[in-house]
Coordinates of C-alpha atoms in Angstrom, one line a residue:
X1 CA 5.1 -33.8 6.8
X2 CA 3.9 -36.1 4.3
X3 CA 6.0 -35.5 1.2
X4 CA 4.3 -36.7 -2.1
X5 CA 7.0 -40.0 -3.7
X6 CA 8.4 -39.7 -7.1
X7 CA 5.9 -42.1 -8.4
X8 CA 2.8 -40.4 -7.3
X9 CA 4.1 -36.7 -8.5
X10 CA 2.1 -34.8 -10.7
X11 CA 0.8 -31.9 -12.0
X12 CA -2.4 -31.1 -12.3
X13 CA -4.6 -28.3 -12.5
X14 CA -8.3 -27.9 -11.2
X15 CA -9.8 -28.9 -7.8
X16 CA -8.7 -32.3 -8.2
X17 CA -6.4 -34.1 -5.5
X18 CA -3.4 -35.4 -6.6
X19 CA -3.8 -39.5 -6.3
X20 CA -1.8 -41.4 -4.0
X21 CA -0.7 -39.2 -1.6
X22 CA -1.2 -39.4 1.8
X23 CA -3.2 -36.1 4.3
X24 CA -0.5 -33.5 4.9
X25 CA 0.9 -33.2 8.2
X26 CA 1.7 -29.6 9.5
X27 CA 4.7 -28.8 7.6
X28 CA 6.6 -26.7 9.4
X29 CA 9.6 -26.8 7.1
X30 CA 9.2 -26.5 2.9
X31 CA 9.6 -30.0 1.0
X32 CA 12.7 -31.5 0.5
X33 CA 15.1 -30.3 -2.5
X34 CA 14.2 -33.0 -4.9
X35 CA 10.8 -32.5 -4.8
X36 CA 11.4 -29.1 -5.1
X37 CA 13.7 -28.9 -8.0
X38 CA 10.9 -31.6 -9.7
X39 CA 8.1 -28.7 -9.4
X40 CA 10.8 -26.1 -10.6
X41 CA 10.7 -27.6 -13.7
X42 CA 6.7 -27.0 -14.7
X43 CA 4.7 -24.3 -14.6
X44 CA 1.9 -26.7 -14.0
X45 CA 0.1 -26.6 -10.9
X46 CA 2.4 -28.7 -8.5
X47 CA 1.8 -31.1 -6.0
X48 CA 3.5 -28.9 -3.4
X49 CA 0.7 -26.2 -4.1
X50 CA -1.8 -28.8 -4.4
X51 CA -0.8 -30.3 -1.2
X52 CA -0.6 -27.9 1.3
X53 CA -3.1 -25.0 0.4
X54 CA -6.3 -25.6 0.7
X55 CA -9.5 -24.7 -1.8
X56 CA -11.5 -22.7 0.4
X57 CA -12.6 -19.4 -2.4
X58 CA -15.9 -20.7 -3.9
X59 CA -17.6 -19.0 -6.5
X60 CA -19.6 -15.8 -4.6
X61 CA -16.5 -15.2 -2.7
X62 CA -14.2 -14.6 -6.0
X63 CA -17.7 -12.7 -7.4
X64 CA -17.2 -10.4 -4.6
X65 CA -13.6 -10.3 -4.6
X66 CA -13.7 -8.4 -8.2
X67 CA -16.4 -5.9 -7.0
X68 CA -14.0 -5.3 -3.7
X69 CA -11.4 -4.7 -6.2
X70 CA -13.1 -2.8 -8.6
X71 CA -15.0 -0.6 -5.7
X72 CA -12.1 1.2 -3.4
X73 CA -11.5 4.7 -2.1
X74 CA -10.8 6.1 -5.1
X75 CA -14.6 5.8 -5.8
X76 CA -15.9 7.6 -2.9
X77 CA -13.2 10.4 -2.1
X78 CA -11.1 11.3 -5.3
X79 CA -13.9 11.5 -8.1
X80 CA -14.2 15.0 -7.0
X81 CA -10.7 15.5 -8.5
X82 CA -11.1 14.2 -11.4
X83 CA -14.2 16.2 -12.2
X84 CA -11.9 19.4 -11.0
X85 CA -9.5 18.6 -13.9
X86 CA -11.4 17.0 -16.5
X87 CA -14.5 18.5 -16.3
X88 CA -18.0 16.5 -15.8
X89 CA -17.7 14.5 -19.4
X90 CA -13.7 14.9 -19.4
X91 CA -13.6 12.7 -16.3
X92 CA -17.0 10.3 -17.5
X93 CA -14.7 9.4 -21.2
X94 CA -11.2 9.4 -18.8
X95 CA -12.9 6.4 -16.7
X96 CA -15.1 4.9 -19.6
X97 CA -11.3 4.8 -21.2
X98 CA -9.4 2.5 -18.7
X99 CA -13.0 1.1 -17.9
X100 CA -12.6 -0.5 -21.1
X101 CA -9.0 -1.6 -20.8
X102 CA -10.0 -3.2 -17.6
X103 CA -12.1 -5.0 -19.1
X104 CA -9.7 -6.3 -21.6
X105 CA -7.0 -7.1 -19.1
X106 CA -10.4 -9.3 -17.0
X107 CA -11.2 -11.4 -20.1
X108 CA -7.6 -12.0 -20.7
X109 CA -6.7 -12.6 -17.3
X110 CA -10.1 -14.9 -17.4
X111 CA -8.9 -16.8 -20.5
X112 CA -5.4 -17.6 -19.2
X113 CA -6.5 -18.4 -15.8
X114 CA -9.2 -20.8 -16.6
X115 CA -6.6 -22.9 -18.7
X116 CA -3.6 -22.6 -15.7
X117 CA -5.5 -21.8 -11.7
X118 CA -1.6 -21.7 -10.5
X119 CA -1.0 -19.5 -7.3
X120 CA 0.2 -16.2 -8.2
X121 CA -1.9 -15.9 -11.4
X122 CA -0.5 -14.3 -14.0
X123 CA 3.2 -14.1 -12.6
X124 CA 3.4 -18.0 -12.9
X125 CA 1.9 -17.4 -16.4
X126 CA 4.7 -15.0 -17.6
X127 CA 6.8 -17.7 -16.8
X128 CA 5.4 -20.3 -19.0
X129 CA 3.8 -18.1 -21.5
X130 CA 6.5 -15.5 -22.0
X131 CA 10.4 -16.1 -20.2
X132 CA 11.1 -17.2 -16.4
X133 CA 13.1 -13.9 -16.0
X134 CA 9.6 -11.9 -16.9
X135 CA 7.6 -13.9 -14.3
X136 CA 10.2 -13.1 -11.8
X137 CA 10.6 -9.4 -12.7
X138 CA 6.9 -9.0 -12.3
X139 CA 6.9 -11.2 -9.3
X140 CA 8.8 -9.1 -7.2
X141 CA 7.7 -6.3 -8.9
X142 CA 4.4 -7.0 -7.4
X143 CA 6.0 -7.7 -3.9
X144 CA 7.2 -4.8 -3.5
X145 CA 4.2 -3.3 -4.1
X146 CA 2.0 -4.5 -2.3
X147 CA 4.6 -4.8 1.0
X148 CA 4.2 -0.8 1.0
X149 CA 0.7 -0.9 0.0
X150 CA -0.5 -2.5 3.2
X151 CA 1.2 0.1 5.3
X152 CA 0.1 3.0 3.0
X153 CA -3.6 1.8 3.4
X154 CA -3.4 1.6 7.4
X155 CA -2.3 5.1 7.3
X156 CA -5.2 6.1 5.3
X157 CA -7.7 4.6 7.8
X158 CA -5.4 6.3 10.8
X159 CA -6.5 9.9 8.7
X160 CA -10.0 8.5 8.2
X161 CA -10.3 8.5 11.7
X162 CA -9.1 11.7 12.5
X163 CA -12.6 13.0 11.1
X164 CA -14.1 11.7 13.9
X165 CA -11.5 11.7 16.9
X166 CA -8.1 13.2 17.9
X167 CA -7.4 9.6 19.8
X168 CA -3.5 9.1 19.4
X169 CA -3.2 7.3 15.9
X170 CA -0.7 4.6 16.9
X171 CA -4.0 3.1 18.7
X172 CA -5.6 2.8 15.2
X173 CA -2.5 1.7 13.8
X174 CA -1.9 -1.5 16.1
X175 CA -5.7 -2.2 16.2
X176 CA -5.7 -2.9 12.4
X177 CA -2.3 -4.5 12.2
X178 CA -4.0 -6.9 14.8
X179 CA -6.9 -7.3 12.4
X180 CA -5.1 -7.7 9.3
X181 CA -2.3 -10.2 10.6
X182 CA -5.6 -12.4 11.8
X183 CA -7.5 -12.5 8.6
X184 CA -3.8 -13.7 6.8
X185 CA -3.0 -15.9 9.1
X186 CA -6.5 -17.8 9.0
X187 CA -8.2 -19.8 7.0
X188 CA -9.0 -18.6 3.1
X189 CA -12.2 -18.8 3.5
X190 CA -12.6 -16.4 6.3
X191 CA -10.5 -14.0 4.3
X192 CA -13.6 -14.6 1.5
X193 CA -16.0 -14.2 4.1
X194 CA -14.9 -11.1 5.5
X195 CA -14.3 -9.2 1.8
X196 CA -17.6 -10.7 0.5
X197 CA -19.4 -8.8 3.7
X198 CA -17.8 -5.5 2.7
X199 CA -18.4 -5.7 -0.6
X200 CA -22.0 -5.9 -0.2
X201 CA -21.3 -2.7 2.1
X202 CA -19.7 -1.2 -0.8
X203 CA -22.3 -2.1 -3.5
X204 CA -25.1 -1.0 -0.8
X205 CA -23.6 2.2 -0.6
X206 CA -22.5 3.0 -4.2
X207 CA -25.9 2.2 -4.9
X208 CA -27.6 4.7 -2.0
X209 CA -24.8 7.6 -3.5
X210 CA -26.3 7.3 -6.8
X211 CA -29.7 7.1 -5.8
X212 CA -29.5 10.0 -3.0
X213 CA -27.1 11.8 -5.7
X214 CA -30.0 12.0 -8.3
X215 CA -32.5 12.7 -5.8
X216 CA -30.5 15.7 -4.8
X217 CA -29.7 16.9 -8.8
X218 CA -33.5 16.3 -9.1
X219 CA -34.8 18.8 -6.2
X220 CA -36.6 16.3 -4.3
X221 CA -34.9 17.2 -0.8
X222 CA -37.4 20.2 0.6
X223 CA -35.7 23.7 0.2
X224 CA -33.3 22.5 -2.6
X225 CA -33.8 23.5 -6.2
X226 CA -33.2 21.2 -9.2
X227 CA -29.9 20.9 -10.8
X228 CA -30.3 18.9 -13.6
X229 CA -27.4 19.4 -15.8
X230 CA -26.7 23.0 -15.1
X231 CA -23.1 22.5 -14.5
X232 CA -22.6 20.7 -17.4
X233 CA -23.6 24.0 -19.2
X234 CA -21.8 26.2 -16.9
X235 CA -19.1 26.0 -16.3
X236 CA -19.5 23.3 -19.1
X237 CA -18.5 19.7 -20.0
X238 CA -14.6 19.8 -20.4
X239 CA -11.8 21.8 -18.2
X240 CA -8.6 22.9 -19.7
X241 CA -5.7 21.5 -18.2
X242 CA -2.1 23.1 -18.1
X243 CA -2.9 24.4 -21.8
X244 CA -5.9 25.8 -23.9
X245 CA -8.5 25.7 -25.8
X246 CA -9.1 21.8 -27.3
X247 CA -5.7 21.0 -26.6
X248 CA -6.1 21.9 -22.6
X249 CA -9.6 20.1 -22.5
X250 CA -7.8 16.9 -24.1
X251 CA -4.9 17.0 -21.2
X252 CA -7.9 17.2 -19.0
X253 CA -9.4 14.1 -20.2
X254 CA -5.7 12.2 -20.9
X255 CA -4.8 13.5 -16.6
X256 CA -8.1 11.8 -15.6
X257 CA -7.1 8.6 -17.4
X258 CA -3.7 8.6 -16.2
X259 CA -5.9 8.9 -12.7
X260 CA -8.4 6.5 -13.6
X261 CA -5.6 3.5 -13.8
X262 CA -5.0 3.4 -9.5
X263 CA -8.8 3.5 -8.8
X264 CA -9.2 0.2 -10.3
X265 CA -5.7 -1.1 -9.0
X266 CA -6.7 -4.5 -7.6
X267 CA -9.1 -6.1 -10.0
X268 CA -6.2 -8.2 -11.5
X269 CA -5.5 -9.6 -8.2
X270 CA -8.9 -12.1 -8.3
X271 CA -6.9 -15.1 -9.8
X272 CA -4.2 -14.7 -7.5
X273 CA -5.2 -17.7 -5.0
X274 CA -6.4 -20.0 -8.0
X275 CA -5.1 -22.9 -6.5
X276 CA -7.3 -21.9 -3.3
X277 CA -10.3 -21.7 -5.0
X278 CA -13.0 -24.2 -5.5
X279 CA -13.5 -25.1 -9.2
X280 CA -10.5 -22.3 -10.8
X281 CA -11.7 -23.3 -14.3
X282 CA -15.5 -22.4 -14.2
X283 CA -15.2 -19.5 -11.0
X284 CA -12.1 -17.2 -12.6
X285 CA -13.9 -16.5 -15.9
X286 CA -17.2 -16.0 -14.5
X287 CA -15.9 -13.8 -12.2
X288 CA -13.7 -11.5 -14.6
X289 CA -16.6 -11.4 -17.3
X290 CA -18.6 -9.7 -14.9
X291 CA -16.6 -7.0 -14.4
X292 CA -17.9 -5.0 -17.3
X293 CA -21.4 -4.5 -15.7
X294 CA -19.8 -3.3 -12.3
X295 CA -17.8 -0.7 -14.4
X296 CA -20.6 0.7 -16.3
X297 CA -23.1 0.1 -12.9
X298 CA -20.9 1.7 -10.3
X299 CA -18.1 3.8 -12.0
X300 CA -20.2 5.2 -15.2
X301 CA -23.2 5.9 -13.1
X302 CA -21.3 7.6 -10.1
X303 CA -19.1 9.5 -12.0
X304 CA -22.4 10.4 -13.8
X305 CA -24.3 11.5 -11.2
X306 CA -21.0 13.1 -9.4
X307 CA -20.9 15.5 -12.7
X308 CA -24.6 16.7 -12.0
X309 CA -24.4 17.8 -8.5
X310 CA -21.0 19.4 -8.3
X311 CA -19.0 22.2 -10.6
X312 CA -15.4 21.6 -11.7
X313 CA -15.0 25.0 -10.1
X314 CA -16.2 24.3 -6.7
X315 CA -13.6 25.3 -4.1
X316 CA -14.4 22.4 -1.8
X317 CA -13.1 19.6 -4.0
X318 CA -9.7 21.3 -2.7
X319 CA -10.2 20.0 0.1
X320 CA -7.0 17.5 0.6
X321 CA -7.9 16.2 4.3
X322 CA -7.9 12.1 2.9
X323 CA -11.4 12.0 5.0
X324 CA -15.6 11.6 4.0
X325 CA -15.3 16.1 3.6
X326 CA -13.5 15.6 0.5
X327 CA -16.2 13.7 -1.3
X328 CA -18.2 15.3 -3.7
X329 CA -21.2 13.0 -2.6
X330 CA -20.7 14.4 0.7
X331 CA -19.9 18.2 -0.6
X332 CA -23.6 17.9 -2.1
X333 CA -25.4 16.1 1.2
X334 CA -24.2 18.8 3.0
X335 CA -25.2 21.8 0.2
X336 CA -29.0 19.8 0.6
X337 CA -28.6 20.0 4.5
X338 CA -28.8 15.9 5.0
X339 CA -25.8 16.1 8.0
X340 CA -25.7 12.1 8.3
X341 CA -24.5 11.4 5.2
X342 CA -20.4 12.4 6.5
X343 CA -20.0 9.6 8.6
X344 CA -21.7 6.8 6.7
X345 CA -19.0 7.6 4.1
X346 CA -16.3 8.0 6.2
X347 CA -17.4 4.8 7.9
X348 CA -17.7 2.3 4.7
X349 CA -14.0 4.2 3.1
X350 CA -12.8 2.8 6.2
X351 CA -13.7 -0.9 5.6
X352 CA -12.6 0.0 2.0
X353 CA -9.4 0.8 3.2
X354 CA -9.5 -2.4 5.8
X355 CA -10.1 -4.3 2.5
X356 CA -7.7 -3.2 0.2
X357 CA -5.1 -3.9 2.4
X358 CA -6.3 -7.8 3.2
X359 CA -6.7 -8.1 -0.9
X360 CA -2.7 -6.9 -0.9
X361 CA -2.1 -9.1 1.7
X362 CA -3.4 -11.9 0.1
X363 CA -2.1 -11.2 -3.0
X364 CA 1.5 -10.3 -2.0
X365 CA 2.0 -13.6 -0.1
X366 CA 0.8 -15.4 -2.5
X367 CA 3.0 -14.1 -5.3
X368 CA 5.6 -14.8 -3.1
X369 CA 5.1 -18.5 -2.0
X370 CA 4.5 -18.8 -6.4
X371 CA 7.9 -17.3 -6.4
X372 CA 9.5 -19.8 -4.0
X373 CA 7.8 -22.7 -5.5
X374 CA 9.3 -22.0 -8.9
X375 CA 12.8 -21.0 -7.3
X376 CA 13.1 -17.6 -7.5
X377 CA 12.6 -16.9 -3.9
X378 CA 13.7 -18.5 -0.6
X379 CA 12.7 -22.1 -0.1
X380 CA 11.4 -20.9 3.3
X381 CA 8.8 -18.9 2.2
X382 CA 6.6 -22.4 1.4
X383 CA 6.1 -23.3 5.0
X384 CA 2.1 -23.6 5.9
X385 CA 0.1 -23.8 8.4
X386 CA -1.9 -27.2 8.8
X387 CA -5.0 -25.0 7.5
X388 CA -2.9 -24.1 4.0
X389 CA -1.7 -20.4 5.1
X390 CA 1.8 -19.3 3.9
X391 CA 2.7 -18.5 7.6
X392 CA 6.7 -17.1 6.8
X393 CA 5.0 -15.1 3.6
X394 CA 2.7 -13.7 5.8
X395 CA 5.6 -13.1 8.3
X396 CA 7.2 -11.2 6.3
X397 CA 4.6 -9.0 5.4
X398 CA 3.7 -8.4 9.3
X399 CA 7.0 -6.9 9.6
X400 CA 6.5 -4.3 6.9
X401 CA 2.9 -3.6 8.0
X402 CA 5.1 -1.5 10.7
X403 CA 6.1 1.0 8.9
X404 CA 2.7 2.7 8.9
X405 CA 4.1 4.4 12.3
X406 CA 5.7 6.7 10.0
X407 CA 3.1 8.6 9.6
X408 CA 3.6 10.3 12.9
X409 CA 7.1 11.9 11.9
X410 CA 6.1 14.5 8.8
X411 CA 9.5 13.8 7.6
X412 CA 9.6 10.0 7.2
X413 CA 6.0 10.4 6.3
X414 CA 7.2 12.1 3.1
X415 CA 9.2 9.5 2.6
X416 CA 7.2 6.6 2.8
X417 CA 4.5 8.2 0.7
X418 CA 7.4 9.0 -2.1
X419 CA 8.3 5.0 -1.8
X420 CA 4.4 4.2 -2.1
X421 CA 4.3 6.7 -5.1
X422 CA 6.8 4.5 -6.8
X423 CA 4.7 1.4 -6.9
X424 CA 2.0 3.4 -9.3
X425 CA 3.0 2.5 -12.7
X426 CA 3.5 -1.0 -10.5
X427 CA -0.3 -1.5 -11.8
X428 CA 0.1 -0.8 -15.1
X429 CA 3.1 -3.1 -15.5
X430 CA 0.9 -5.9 -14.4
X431 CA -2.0 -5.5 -16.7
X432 CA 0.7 -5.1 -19.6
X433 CA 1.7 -8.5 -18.4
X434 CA -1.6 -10.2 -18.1
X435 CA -2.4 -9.0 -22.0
X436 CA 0.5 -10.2 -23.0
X437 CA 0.5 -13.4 -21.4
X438 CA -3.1 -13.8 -23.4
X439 CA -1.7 -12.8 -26.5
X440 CA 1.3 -15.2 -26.2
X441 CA -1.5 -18.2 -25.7
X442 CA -3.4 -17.0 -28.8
X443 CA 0.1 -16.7 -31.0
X444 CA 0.6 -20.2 -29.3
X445 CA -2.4 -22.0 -30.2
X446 CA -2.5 -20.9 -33.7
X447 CA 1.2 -21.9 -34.1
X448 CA 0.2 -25.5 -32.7
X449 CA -3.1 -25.5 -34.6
X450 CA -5.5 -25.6 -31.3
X451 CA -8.6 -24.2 -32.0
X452 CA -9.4 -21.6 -29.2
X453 CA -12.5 -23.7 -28.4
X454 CA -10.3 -26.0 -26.5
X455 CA -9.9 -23.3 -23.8
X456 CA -11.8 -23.7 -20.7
X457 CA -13.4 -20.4 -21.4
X458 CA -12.5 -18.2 -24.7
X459 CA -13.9 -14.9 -26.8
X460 CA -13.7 -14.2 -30.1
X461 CA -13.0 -11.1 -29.5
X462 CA -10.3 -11.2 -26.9
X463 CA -7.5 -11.3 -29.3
X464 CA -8.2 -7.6 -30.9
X465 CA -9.0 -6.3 -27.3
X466 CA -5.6 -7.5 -25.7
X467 CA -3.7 -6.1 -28.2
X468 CA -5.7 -2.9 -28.6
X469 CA -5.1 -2.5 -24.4
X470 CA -1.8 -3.6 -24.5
X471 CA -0.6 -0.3 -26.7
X472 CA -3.3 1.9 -24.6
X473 CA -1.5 0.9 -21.3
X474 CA 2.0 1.1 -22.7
X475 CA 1.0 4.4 -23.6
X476 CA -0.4 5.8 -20.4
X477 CA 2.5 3.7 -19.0
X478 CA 4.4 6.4 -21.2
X479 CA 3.2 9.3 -20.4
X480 CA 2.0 8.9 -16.4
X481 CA 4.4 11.5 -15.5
X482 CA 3.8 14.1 -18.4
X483 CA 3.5 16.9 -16.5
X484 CA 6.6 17.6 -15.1
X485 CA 7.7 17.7 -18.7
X486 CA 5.3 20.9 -19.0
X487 CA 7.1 24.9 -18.7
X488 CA 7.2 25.7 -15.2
X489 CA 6.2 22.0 -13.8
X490 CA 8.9 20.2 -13.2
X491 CA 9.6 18.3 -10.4
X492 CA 12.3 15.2 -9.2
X493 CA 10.1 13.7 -7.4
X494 CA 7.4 13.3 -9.6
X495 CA 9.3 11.8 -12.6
X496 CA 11.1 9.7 -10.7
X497 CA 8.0 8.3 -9.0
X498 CA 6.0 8.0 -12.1
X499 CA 8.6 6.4 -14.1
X500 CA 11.6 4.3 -11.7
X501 CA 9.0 1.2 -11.4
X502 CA 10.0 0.6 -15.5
X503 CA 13.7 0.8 -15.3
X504 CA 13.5 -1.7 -12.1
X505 CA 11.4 -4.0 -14.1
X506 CA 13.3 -4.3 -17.0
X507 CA 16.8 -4.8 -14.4
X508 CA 15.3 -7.6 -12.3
X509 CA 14.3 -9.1 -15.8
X510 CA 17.6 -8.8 -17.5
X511 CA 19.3 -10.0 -13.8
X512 CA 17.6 -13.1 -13.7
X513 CA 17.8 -13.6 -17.6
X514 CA 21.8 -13.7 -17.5
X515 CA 21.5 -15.0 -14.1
X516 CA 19.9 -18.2 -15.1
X517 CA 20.5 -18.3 -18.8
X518 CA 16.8 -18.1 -19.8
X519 CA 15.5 -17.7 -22.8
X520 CA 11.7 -16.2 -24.1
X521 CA 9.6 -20.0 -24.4
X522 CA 9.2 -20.8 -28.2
X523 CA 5.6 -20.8 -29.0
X524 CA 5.3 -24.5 -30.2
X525 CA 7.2 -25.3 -27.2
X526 CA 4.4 -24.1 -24.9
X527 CA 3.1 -27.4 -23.1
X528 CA -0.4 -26.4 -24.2
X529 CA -2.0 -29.8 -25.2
X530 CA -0.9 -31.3 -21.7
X531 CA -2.5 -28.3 -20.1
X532 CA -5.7 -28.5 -21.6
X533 CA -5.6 -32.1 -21.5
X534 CA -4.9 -31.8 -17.4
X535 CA -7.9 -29.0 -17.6
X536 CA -10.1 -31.3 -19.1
X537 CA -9.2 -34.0 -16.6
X538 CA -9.8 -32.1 -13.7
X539 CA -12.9 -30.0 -14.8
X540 CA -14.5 -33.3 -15.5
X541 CA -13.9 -34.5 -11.7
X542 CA -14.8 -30.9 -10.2
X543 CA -18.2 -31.6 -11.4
X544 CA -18.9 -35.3 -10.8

């Protein structure tokens, strides 16, 4: 391997190659300690990272990325329970809540990221915005994660199947274990390639749902009358939850939200490969600014059109199968007699599925190889492939994929799904992080007397919104388990699944913190001028 010599080490950030270094080799063991310890001691974009990944994301593909993220199963199967507990406007405010925060946490994450494209996004950012010891709680924090999340998706698509076949699951299993272990181990772009093609599934059939859905409300299949907004009136626009009266309807609409948050798990995750991605500085904001019109596009109007054509009463949103019968969009095809409808869903939450764990994939390695640049995981885990793929990251990974054969025992099933349960408030931990990262570089700027117009990209808005979203997600943080603190709903396994992510977090922070001896970064110490300087310098290059 071609190691990069003292005197032609740097940090940069941007698409720019670091001068005087000669092509990378395939490096089948990490760089040496020095040049290790060197990078340790920045949260810059190092030469390692700059070295051996390669910048294959371009603009569409990150585009695409956030809609992927933003558009999961969630979407297509489970809006029919949030209309069963909120109520038809209950579970339209519930999403148009966290819709917002999301779009706080995108502008945030968009502001940060365009100043530092690092790998691992905002866990490298906690580490120079905030104290090493938070970047590595999160870190692993988002690991963990996302090493059971793979498994608990290829489960799901093993169910998803079952609507169609009673073919022996493990086939399904080791078929997309296949799948998912090629896209990781090849090039970036093909990863980009293949989400960009199923995002345009996605959008192509959220946008068929909504149009079929108010075709349906509006009687124009023969034989079906016109709905309009009957259900709305009756049963009406709210449900009472647990209690009554305006109380009940307002647990109603705070359960939806609490629900709302692990539908759009994932759309913080678009940054994550910055340093693999073509132009970070102009692509990571555009990308995250857009996510407000997919919100209101696809969520508002589905939810929308989902609260027009079925009643928070209706006994088949019980339905718990995981398959295309529990979706209210399917529920009301079938009512109208249109029998294709089933499988089209069933088909496209399978690619969703298929997606969400490559977009876990991708994320969790990369967190990891940021971890083990900076230190704070083995050195091992930054050997590549001559291509730029982690290859021991995604190794590692592989192995855990494995434990989707768990869902043939019911027993260990129940386990695994109480593990998976405990990454939840996982989500909500990270976009507490990314908002506070932002409001950390705000605090920092005005202590060094930057004007925000250096940033690459900026809002003058952003500041109120980060801090407005960083209580709201505390507080749903808070309370995501508030049920089994109601009479006669108590359960173990709930509270500890809603709330044993927080005392982990805070341990593996306070661990490191008296492990190393590190201390929160003082806000004039922030490097923030060489950043932007670095920014500038790269930016500048991109585009000639």
């Amino acid at each position: 391997m071609a190691n990069a010599h003292p005197e032609d080490k740097s940090t940069i950030y941007g698409g720019v190659q670091e001068q005087g270094t000669a092509p990378r080799a395939f490096s089948p063991h990490p760089s040496n300690d020095g040049e290790l310890q060197q990078d340790f001691q920045t949260d810059l974009v190092t030469a390692i990272e700059q070295r051996d990944l390669r910048r294959g994301l371009a603009e569409r593909h990150l585009s695409m990325l956030g809609i992927a993220g933003a558009i999961g199963t969630g979407l297509f199967l489970s809006l029919g329970g949030s209309i069963q507990t909120g109520g038809p406007l209950g579970a339209l405010l519930g999403y148009g809540t966290v819709g917002l925060v999301v779009c706080a946490v995108q502008f945030a994450l968009g502001e940060v990221a365009a100043l530092l494209p690092v790998t691992g996004s905002f866990v490298r950012h906690a580490e120079f915005l905030v104290d090493p010891a938070w970047g590595f709680a999160i870190g692993w924090n988002l690991v963990y994660g996302n090493l059971l999340s793979i498994p608990s998706e290829l489960t799901a698509i093993c169910v998803l199947f079952e609507y169609w076949t009673d073919l022996n699951p493990s086939v399904f299993i080791i078929v997309f274990i296949v799948l998912t272990v090629a896209v990781g181990f090849s090039f970036v772009r093909i990863f980009g390639e293949v989400e960009y093609a199923f995002a345009i599934l996605k959008i192509l059939l959220v946008i068929f749902l909504i149009i079929l859905g108010l075709v349906i409300d509006l009687g124009g299949v023969p034989g079906t009358p016109r709905i309009g907004f009957r259900y709305w009136k009756n049963p009406g626009p709210f449900v009472e939850y647990i209690g009554t009266g305006s109380w009940g309807q307002f647990l109603g609409y705070w359960s939806v939200m609490t629900a709302a948050v692990f539908s759009f798990a994932g759309v913080e995750s678009i940054a994550m490969a910055a340093a693999e991605t073509q132009n970070p500085a102009k692509a990571i904001p555009r990308a995250c600014k857009n996510v407000f019109y997919r919100i209101i596009l696809f969520y508002g109007l589905a939810i929308l059109v989902v609260g027009m054509l079925v009643s928070s009463d209706d006994e088949r949103l019980n339905d718990q199968s995981g398959t295309a019968a529990q979706s209210p969009f399917v529920i009301a095809a079938s009512a109208a007699g249109i029998k294709a409808i089933p499988s089209v869903v069933n088909a496209i939450v399978i690619t969703s599925a298929w997606s969400s764990s490559n977009q876990a994939l991708l994320s969790g390695t990369r967190v990891l190889y940021g971890l083990a640049l900076k230190g704070q995981a083995p050195k091992i885990f930054l050997r590549t492939t001559p291509w730029g793929t982690p290859y021991m990251c995604v190794l590692l990974f592989t192995a855990f994929m494995f434990l989707s054969f768990m869902s043939l025992s019911n027993s260990a099933m129940t386990v695994f799904w109480w593990l998976v349960d405990l990454t939840a408030a996982a989500v909500l931990v990270s976009w507490s992080s990314v908002l506070l990262n932002h409001i950390r570089l705000r605090a920092a700027l005005d202590k060094q007397g930057i004007p925000a117009s250096s940033l690459p990209w900026s809002n003058r808005i952003t500041p109120y919104t980060s801090r407005a979203a960083l209580c709201m997600t505390l507080l749903i943080l808070l309370t995501g388990g508030w049920t089994v603190f109601t009479k006669g709903n108590w359960s173990a396994v709930g509270f500890v699944s809603a709330y044993l992510d927080i005392p982990l977090v805070i341990g593996a922070y306070l661990i490191w913190k008296f492990y190393k001896k590190t201390s929160i970064v003082p806000l004039s110490e922030i490097p923030l001028r060489k950043a932007l300087e670095q920014t500038s310098t790269s930016f500048s290059q991109d585009v000639v």
